[in-house]
Short mmCIF file of C-alpha atoms in Angstrom, two decimals:
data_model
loop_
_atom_site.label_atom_id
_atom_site.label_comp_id
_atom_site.label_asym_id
_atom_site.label_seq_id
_atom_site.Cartn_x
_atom_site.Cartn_y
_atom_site.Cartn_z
CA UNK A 1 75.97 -244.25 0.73
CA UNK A 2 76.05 -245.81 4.22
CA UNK A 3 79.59 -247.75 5.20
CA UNK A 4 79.84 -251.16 5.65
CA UNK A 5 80.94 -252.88 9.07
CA UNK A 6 84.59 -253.09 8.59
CA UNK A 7 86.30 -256.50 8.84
CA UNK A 8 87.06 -258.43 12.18
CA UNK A 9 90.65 -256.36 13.15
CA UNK A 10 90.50 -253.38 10.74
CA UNK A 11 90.27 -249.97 12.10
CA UNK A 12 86.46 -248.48 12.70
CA UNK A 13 84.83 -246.15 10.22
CA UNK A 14 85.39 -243.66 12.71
CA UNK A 15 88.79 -243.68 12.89
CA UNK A 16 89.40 -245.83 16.15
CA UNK A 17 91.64 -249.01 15.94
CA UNK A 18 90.11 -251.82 16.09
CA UNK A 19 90.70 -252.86 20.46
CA UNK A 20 89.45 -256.58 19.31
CA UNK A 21 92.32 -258.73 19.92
CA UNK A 22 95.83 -257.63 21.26
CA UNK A 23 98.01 -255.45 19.09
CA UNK A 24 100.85 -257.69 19.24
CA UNK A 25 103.47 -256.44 16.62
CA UNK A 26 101.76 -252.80 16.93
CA UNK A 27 99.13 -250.99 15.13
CA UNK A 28 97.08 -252.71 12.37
CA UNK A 29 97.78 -251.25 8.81
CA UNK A 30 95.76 -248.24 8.15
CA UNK A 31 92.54 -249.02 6.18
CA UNK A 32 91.97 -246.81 3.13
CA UNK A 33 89.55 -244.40 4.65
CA UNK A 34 92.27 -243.39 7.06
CA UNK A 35 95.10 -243.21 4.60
CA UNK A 36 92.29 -240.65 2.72
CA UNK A 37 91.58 -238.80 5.43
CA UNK A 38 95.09 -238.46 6.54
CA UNK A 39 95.52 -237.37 2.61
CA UNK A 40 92.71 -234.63 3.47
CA UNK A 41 93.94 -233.99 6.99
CA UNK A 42 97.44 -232.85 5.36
CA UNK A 43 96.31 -231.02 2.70
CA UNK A 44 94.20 -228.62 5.42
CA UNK A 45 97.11 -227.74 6.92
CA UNK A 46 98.35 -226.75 3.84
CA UNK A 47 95.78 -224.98 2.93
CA UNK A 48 95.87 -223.34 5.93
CA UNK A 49 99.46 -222.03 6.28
CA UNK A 50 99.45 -220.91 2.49
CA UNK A 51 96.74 -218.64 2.56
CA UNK A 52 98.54 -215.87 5.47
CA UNK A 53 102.11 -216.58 4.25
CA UNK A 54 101.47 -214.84 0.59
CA UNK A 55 100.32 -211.99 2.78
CA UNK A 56 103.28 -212.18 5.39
CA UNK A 57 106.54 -211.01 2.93
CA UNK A 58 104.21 -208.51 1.58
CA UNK A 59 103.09 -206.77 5.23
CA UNK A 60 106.09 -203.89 4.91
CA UNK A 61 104.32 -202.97 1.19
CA UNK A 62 101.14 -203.17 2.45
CA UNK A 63 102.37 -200.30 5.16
CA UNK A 64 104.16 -198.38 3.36
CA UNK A 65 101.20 -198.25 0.42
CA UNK A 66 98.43 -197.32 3.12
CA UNK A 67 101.10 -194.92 5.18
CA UNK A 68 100.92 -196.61 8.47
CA UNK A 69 103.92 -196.19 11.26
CA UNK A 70 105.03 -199.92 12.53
CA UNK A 71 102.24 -199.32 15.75
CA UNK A 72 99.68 -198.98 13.28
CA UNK A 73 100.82 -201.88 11.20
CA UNK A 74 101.43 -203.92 14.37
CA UNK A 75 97.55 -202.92 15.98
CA UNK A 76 96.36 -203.80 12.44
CA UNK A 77 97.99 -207.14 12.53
CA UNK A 78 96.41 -207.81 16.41
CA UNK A 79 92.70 -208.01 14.89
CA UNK A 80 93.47 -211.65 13.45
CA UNK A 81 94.24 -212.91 16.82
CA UNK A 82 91.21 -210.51 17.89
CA UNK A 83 89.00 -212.36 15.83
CA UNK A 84 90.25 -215.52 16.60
CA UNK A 85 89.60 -214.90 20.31
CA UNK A 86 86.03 -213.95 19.62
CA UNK A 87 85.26 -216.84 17.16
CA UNK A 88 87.82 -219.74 18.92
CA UNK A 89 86.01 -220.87 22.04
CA UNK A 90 83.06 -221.57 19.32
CA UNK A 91 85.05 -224.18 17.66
CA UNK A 92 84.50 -227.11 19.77
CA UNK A 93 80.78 -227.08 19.60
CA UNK A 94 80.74 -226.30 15.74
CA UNK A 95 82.99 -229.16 15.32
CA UNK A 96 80.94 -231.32 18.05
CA UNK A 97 77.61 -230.40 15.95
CA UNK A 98 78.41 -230.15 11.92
CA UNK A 99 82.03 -232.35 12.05
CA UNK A 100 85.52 -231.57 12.46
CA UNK A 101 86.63 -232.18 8.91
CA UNK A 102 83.72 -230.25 7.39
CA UNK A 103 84.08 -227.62 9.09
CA UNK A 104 87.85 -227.18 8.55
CA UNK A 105 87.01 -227.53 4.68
CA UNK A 106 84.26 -224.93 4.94
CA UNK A 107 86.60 -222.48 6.40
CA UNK A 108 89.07 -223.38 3.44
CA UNK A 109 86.68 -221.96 1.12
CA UNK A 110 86.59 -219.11 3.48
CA UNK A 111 89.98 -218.27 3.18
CA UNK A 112 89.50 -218.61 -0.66
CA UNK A 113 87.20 -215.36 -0.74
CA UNK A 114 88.96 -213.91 2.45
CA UNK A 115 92.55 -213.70 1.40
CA UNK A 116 92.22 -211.29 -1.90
CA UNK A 117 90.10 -208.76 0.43
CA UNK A 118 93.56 -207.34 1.94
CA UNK A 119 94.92 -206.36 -1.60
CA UNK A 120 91.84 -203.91 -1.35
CA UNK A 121 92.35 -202.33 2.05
CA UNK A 122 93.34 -199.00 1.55
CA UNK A 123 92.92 -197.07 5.07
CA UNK A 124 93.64 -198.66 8.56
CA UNK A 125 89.98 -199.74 9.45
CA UNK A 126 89.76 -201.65 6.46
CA UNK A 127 93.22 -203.73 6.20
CA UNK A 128 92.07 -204.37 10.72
CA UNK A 129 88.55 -205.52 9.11
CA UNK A 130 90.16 -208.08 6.55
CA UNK A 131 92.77 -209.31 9.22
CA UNK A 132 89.99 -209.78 12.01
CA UNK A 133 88.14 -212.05 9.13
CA UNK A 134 90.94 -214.29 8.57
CA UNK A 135 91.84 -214.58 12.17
CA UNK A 136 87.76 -215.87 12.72
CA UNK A 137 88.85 -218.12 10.22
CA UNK A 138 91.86 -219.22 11.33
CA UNK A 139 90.73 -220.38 14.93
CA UNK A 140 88.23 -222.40 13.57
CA UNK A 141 89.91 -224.10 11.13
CA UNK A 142 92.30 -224.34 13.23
CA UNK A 143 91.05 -226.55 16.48
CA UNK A 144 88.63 -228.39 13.82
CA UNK A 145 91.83 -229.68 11.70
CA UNK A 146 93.52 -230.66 14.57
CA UNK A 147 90.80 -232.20 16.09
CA UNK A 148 89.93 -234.51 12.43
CA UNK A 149 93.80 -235.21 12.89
CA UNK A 150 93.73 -236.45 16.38
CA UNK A 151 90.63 -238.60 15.21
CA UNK A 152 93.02 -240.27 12.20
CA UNK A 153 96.08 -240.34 14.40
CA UNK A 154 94.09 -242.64 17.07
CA UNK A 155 92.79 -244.62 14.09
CA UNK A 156 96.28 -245.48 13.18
CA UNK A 157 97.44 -245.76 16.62
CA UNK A 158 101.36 -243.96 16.95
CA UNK A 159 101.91 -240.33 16.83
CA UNK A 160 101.32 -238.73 13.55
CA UNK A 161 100.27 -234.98 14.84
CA UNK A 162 103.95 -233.48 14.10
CA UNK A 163 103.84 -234.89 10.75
CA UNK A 164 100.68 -232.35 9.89
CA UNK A 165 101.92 -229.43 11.46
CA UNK A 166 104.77 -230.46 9.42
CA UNK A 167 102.99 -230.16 6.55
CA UNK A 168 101.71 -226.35 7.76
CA UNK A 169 105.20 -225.67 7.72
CA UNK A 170 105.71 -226.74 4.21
CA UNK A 171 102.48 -224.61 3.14
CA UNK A 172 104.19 -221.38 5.10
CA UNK A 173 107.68 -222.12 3.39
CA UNK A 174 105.80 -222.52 -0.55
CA UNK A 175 103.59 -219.41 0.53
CA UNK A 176 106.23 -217.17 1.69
CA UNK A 177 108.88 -218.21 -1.06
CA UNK A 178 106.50 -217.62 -4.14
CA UNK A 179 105.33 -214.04 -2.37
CA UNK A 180 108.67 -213.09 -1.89
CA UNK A 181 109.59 -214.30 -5.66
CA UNK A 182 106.34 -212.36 -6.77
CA UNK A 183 107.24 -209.32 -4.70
CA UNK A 184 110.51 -209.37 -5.87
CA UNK A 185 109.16 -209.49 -9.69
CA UNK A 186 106.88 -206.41 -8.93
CA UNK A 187 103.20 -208.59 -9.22
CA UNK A 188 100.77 -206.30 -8.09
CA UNK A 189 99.40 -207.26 -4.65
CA UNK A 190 95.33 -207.99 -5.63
CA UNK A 191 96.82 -210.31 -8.66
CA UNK A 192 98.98 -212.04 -6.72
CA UNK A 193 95.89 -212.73 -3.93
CA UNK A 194 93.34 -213.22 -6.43
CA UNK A 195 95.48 -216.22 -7.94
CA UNK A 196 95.84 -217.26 -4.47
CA UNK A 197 92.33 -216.83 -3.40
CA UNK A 198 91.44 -219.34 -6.55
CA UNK A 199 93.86 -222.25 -5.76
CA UNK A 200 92.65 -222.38 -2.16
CA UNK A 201 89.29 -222.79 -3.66
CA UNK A 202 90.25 -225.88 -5.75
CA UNK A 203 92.20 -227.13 -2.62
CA UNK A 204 88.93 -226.86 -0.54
CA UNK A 205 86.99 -229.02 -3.16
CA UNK A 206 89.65 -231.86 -3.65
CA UNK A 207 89.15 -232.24 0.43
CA UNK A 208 85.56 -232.46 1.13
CA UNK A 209 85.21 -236.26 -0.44
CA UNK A 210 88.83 -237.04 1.30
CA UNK A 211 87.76 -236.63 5.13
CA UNK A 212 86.24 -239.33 7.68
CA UNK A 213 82.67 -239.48 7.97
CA UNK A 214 80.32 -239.59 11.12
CA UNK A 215 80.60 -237.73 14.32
CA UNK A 216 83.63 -236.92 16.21
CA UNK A 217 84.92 -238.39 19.17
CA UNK A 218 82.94 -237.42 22.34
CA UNK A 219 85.62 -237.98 25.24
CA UNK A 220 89.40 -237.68 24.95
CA UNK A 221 90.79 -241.51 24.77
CA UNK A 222 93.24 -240.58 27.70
CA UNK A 223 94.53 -244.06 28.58
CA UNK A 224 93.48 -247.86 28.30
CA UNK A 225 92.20 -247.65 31.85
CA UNK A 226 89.84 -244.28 30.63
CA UNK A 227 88.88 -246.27 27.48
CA UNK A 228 87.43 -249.30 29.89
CA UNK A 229 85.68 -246.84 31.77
CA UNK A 230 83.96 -245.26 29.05
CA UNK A 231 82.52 -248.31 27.72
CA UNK A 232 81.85 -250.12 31.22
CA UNK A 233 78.20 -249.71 31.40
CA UNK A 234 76.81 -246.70 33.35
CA UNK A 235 75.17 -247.63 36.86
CA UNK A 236 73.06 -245.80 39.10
CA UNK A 237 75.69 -245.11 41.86
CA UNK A 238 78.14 -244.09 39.33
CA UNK A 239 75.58 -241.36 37.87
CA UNK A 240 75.63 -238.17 39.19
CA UNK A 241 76.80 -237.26 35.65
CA UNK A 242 76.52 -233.49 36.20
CA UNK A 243 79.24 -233.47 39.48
CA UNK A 244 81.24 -235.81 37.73
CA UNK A 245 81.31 -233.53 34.67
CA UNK A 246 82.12 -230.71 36.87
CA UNK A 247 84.92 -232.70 38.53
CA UNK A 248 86.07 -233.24 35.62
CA UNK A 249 86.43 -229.90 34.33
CA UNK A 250 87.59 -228.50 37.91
CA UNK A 251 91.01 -230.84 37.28
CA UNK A 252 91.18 -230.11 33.70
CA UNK A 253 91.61 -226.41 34.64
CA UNK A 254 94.73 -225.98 35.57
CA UNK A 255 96.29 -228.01 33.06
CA UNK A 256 94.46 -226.37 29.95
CA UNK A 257 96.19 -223.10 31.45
CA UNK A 258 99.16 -223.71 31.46
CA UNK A 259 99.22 -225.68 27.88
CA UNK A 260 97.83 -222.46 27.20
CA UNK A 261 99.85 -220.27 28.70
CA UNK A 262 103.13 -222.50 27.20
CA UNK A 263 101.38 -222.15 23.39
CA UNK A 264 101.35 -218.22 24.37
CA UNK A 265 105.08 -218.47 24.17
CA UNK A 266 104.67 -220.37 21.49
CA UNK A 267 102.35 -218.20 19.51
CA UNK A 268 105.07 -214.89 20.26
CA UNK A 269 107.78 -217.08 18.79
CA UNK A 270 105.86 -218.07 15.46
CA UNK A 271 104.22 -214.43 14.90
CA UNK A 272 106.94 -212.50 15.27
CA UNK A 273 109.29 -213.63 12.15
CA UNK A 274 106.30 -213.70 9.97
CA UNK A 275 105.34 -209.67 11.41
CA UNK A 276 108.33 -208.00 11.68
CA UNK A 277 111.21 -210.35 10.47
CA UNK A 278 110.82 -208.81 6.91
CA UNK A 279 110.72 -205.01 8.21
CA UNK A 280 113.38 -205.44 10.72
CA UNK A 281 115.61 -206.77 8.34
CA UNK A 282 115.09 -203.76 5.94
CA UNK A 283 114.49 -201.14 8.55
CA UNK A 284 117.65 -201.94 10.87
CA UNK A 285 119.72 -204.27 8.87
CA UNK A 286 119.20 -202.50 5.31
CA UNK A 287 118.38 -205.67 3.63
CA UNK A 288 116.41 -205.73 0.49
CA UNK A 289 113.05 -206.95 -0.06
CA UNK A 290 113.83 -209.93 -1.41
CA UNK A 291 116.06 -210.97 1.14
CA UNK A 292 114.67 -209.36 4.20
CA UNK A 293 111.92 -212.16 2.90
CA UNK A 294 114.19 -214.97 4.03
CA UNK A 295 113.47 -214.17 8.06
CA UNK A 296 110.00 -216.04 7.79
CA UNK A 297 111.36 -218.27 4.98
CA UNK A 298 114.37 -219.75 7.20
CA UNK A 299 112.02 -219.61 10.16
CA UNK A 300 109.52 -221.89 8.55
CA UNK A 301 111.82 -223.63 6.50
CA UNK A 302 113.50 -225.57 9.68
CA UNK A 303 110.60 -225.74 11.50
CA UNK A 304 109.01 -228.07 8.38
CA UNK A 305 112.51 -230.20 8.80
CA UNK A 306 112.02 -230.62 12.40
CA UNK A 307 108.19 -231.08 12.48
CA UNK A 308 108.68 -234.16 10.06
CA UNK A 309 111.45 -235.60 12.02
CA UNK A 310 109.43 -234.64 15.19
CA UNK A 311 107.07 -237.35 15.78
CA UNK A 312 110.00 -239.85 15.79
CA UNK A 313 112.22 -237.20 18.07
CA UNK A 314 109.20 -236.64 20.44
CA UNK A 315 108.46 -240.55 20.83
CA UNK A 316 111.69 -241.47 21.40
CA UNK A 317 112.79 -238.87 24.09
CA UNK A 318 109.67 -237.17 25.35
CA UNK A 319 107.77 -234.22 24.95
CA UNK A 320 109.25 -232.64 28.01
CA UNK A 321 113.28 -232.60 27.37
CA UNK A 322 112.42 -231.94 23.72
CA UNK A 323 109.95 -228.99 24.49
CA UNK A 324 113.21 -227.46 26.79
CA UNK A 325 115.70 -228.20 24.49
CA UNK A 326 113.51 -226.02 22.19
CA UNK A 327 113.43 -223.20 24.74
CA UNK A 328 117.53 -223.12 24.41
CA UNK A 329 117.48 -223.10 20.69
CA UNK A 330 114.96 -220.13 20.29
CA UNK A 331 116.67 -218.02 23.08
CA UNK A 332 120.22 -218.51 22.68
CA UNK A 333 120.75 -217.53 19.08
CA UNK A 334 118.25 -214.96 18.31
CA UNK A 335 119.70 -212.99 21.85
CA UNK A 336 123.20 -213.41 20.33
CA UNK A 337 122.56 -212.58 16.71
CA UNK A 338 120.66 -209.33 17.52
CA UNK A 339 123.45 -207.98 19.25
CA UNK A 340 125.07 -208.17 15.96
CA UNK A 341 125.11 -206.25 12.39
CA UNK A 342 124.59 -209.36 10.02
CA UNK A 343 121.35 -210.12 8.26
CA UNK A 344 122.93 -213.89 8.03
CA UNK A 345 123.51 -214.18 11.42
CA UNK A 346 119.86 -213.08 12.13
CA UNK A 347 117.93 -215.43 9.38
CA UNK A 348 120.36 -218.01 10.74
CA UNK A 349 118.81 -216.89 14.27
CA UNK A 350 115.63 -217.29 13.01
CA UNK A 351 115.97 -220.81 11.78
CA UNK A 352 116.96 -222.02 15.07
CA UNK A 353 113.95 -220.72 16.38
CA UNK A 354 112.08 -222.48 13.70
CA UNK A 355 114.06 -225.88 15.04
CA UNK A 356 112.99 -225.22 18.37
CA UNK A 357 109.03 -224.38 18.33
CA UNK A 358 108.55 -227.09 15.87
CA UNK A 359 107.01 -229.72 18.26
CA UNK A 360 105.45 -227.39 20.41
CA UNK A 361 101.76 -227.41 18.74
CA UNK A 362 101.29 -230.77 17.99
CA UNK A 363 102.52 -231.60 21.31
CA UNK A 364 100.46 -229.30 23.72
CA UNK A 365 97.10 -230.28 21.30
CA UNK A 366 97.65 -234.14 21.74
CA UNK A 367 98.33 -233.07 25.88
CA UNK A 368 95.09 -230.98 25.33
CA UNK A 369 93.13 -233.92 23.75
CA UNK A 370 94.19 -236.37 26.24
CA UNK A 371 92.70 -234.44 30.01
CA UNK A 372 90.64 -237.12 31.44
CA UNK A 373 87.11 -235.08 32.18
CA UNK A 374 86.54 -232.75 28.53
CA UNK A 375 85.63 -233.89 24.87
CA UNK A 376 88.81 -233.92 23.15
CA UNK A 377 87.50 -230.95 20.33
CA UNK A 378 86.60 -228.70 23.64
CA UNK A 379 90.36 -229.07 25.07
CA UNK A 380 92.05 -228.70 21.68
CA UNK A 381 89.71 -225.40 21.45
CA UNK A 382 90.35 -224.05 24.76
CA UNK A 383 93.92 -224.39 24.27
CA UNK A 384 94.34 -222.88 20.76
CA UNK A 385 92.12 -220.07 21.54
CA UNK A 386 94.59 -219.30 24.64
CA UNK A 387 97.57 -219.57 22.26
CA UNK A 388 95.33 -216.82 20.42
CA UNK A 389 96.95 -214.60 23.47
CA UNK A 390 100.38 -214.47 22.05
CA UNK A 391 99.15 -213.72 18.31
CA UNK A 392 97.30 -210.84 20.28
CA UNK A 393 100.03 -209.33 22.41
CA UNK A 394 102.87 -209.65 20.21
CA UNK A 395 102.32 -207.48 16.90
CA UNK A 396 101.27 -204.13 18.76
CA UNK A 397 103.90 -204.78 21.84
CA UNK A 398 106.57 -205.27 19.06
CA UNK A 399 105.41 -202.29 17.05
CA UNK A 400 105.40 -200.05 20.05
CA UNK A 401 109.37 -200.88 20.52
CA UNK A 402 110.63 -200.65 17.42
CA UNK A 403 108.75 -196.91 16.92
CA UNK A 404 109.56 -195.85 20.75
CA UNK A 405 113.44 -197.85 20.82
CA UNK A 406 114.05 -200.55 17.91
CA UNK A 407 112.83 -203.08 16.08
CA UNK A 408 115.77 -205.15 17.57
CA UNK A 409 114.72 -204.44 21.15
CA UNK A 410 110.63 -205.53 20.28
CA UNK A 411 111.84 -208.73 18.30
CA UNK A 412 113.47 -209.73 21.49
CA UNK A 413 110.55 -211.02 22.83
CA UNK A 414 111.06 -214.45 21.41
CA UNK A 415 114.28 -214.44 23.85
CA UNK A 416 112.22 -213.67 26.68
CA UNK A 417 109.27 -216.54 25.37
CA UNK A 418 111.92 -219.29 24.70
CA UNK A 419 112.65 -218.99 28.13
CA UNK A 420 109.43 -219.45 29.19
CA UNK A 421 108.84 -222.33 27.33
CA UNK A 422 112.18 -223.83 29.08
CA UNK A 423 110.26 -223.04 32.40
CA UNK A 424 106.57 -224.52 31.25
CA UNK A 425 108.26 -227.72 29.92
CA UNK A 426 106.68 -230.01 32.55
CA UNK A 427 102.82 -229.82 31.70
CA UNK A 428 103.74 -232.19 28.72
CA UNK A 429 104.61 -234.50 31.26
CA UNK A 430 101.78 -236.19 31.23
CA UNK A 431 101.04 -236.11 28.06
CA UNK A 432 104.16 -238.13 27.40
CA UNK A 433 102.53 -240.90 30.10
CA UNK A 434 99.72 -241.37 28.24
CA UNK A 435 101.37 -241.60 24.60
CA UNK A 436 103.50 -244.37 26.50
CA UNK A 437 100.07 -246.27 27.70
CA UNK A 438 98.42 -246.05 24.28
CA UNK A 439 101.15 -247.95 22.54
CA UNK A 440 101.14 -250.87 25.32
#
């Protein structure tokens, strides 16, 4: 069924507000596609965070049942951000080719079949094998979701990124509370992923109809001065196309770096309270099961809080002091609660950490969609898949130190990355310029 012209001041099919006439008061009201395929943009991100969290409280029985040491565990837990390293530089051009939104909801039904595999892993090679699937998955899905978000957030025309990550958090908080509850009531693992495995299925289905159609966006709408030039029409003397695509991606280097390198940090800070926040709460702080659990659960659970406060936050101060602010409140605590004996003191830790990565996604992938010079689904790529980095190095590095020294010592490395992050503040800096143009 083919869509037809919208109405004289109405956003486009595509998801672009309408540029017709000033936007006096602000943004037109969203049409009714775009409230949809926000709808289907939030519950990907759902989808997404819930299928690895009912693994996540679950990774310490998963050890202990296979009889790996915390290296093995940790080198097992590196082939997700393996395969998302291998498959994540592919995303852009899938998305460019087949559609953002369909291909986020074809790697929901992914997960769906992906996730029960781990309850059958019963040496090393195969629990690495299932892991490297889901982390395939995972990049995709991931810089094609963001991508069909940044497409609905310039169709409603104000920042509504944080509010889907927030929504990720929410799906990590539901998935890690009812795998903690089901560990905790003795389910058997391949039940308890089966079950899982099912409702992402459903999930996947309820999307598909949900999402905007037609192609996405082929440059990055970086300001209202870009947006003029894209639509002036093309002349001989301004067409050498291929230098000035090489231009282009010459001065988009450096800043897809270090929004990389910054999402690195980033990427330590998230992975290490759902790896080892469960087993070093049991292995150095004698917690139980059930509450070692809480690590990831306060972790994610603050991190939702902030994420859907973070759009206002982020808008009101800027990316930059709220990105450093966030560098404080994931070094300070954590280094201060690990040089004590409390479990509280450390899931309390671990919320504040939550509180302070919350806007750093959504912020570096709107920075990454808005380089003058790339397609907006190649920069969000290129930037996730360097985040991939930190999913990569952390889990083994962490592993090493706690069987070499301490658990303690290897979860220190958010300390270290929170101080990064403090240092790499200033490449959102112009990201926050070009938020401030858009809403002119």
């Amino acid at each position: 069924m083919t869509e037809s012209a919208p109405p004289a001041h109405s956003p486009a099919p595509d998801g672009r507000p309408d540029t017709s006439r000033p936007r006096e008061g602000g943004p037109p009201p969203p049409s009714a596609l775009l409230r949809r395929a926000r709808a289907a943009v939030f519950l990907l991100f759902f989808i997404n965070a819930i299928a690895y969290a009912n693994i996540v409280p679950r990774l310490p029985e998963i050890r202990d049942s296979i009889g790996l040491s915390n290296t093995a565990l940790g080198t097992a837990i590196a082939a997700m951000p393996v395969g998302a390293l291998v498959a994540g530089l592919f995303a852009g051009a899938m998305g460019a080719r087949i559609g953002s939104g369909r291909l986020a909801a074809l790697c929901a039904f992914g997960f769906a079949a992906a996730v029960p595999l781990v309850s059958f892993a019963s040496v090393w090679a195969m629990l690495a094998c299932c892991l490297f699937l889901l982390g395939v998955l995972d990049a995709i899905m991931d810089a094609a979701m963001n991508t069909h978000g940044l497409r609905v957030q310039r169709g409603y025309g104000r920042s509504i990124l944080s509010s889907f990550h927030g929504l990720w958090s929410v799906g990590a908080v539901v998935g890690g509370l009812l795998s903690t509850t089901l560990a905790g009531a003795d389910v058997p693992l391949r039940w308890h992923l089966l079950g899982i495995g099912a409702l992402l299925a459903v999930l996947g289905v309820a999307v598909w109809p949900l999402l905007l159609p037609g192609r996405d966006e082929e440059e990055a709408p970086t300001s209202a001065e870009a947006r003029q030039t894209e639509t002036a029409p093309a002349t001989p003397e301004s067409s050498p196309a291929a230098t000035a695509a090489r231009a282009g991606l010459k001065a988009a280097l450096l800043p897809l770096l270090l929004l990389g390198l910054l999402l690195a940090m980033s990427s330590v800070v998230e992975d290490t309270p759902a790896s080892w926040g469960s087993a070093l709460l049991q292995d150095d702080y004698g917690a139980s099961a059930w509450l070692a659990g809480f690590a990831y659960v306060a972790f994610q659970t603050a991190m939702t809080i902030a994420r859907f406060t973070g759009d206002r936050v982020v808008d009101r101060y800027g990316r930059v002091p709220v990105a450093r602010v966030g560098g404080l409140l994931i070094a300070v605590p954590l280094s201060l609660a690990l040089l004590t004996h409390s479990t509280p003191a450390v899931i309390a830790a671990f919320a504040c950490a939550g509180l302070g990565a919350a806007t750093l996604f959504p912020s570096a992938m709107h920075a990454a969609a808005t380089i003058p010079g790339i397609r907006s689904s190649d920069g969000v790529a290129v930037v996730s898949w360097l985040a991939r980095v930190g999913f990569l190095a952390a889990p083994p590095l962490v592993g090493l130190t706690g069987d070499r020294i301490s658990l303690r010592v290897g979860v220190a490395m958010i300390v270290v990355a929170g101080l990064l992050i403090l240092a790499l503040a200033k490449v959102f800096a112009p990201a926050d310029r070009s938020m401030s143009e858009e809403s002119r």
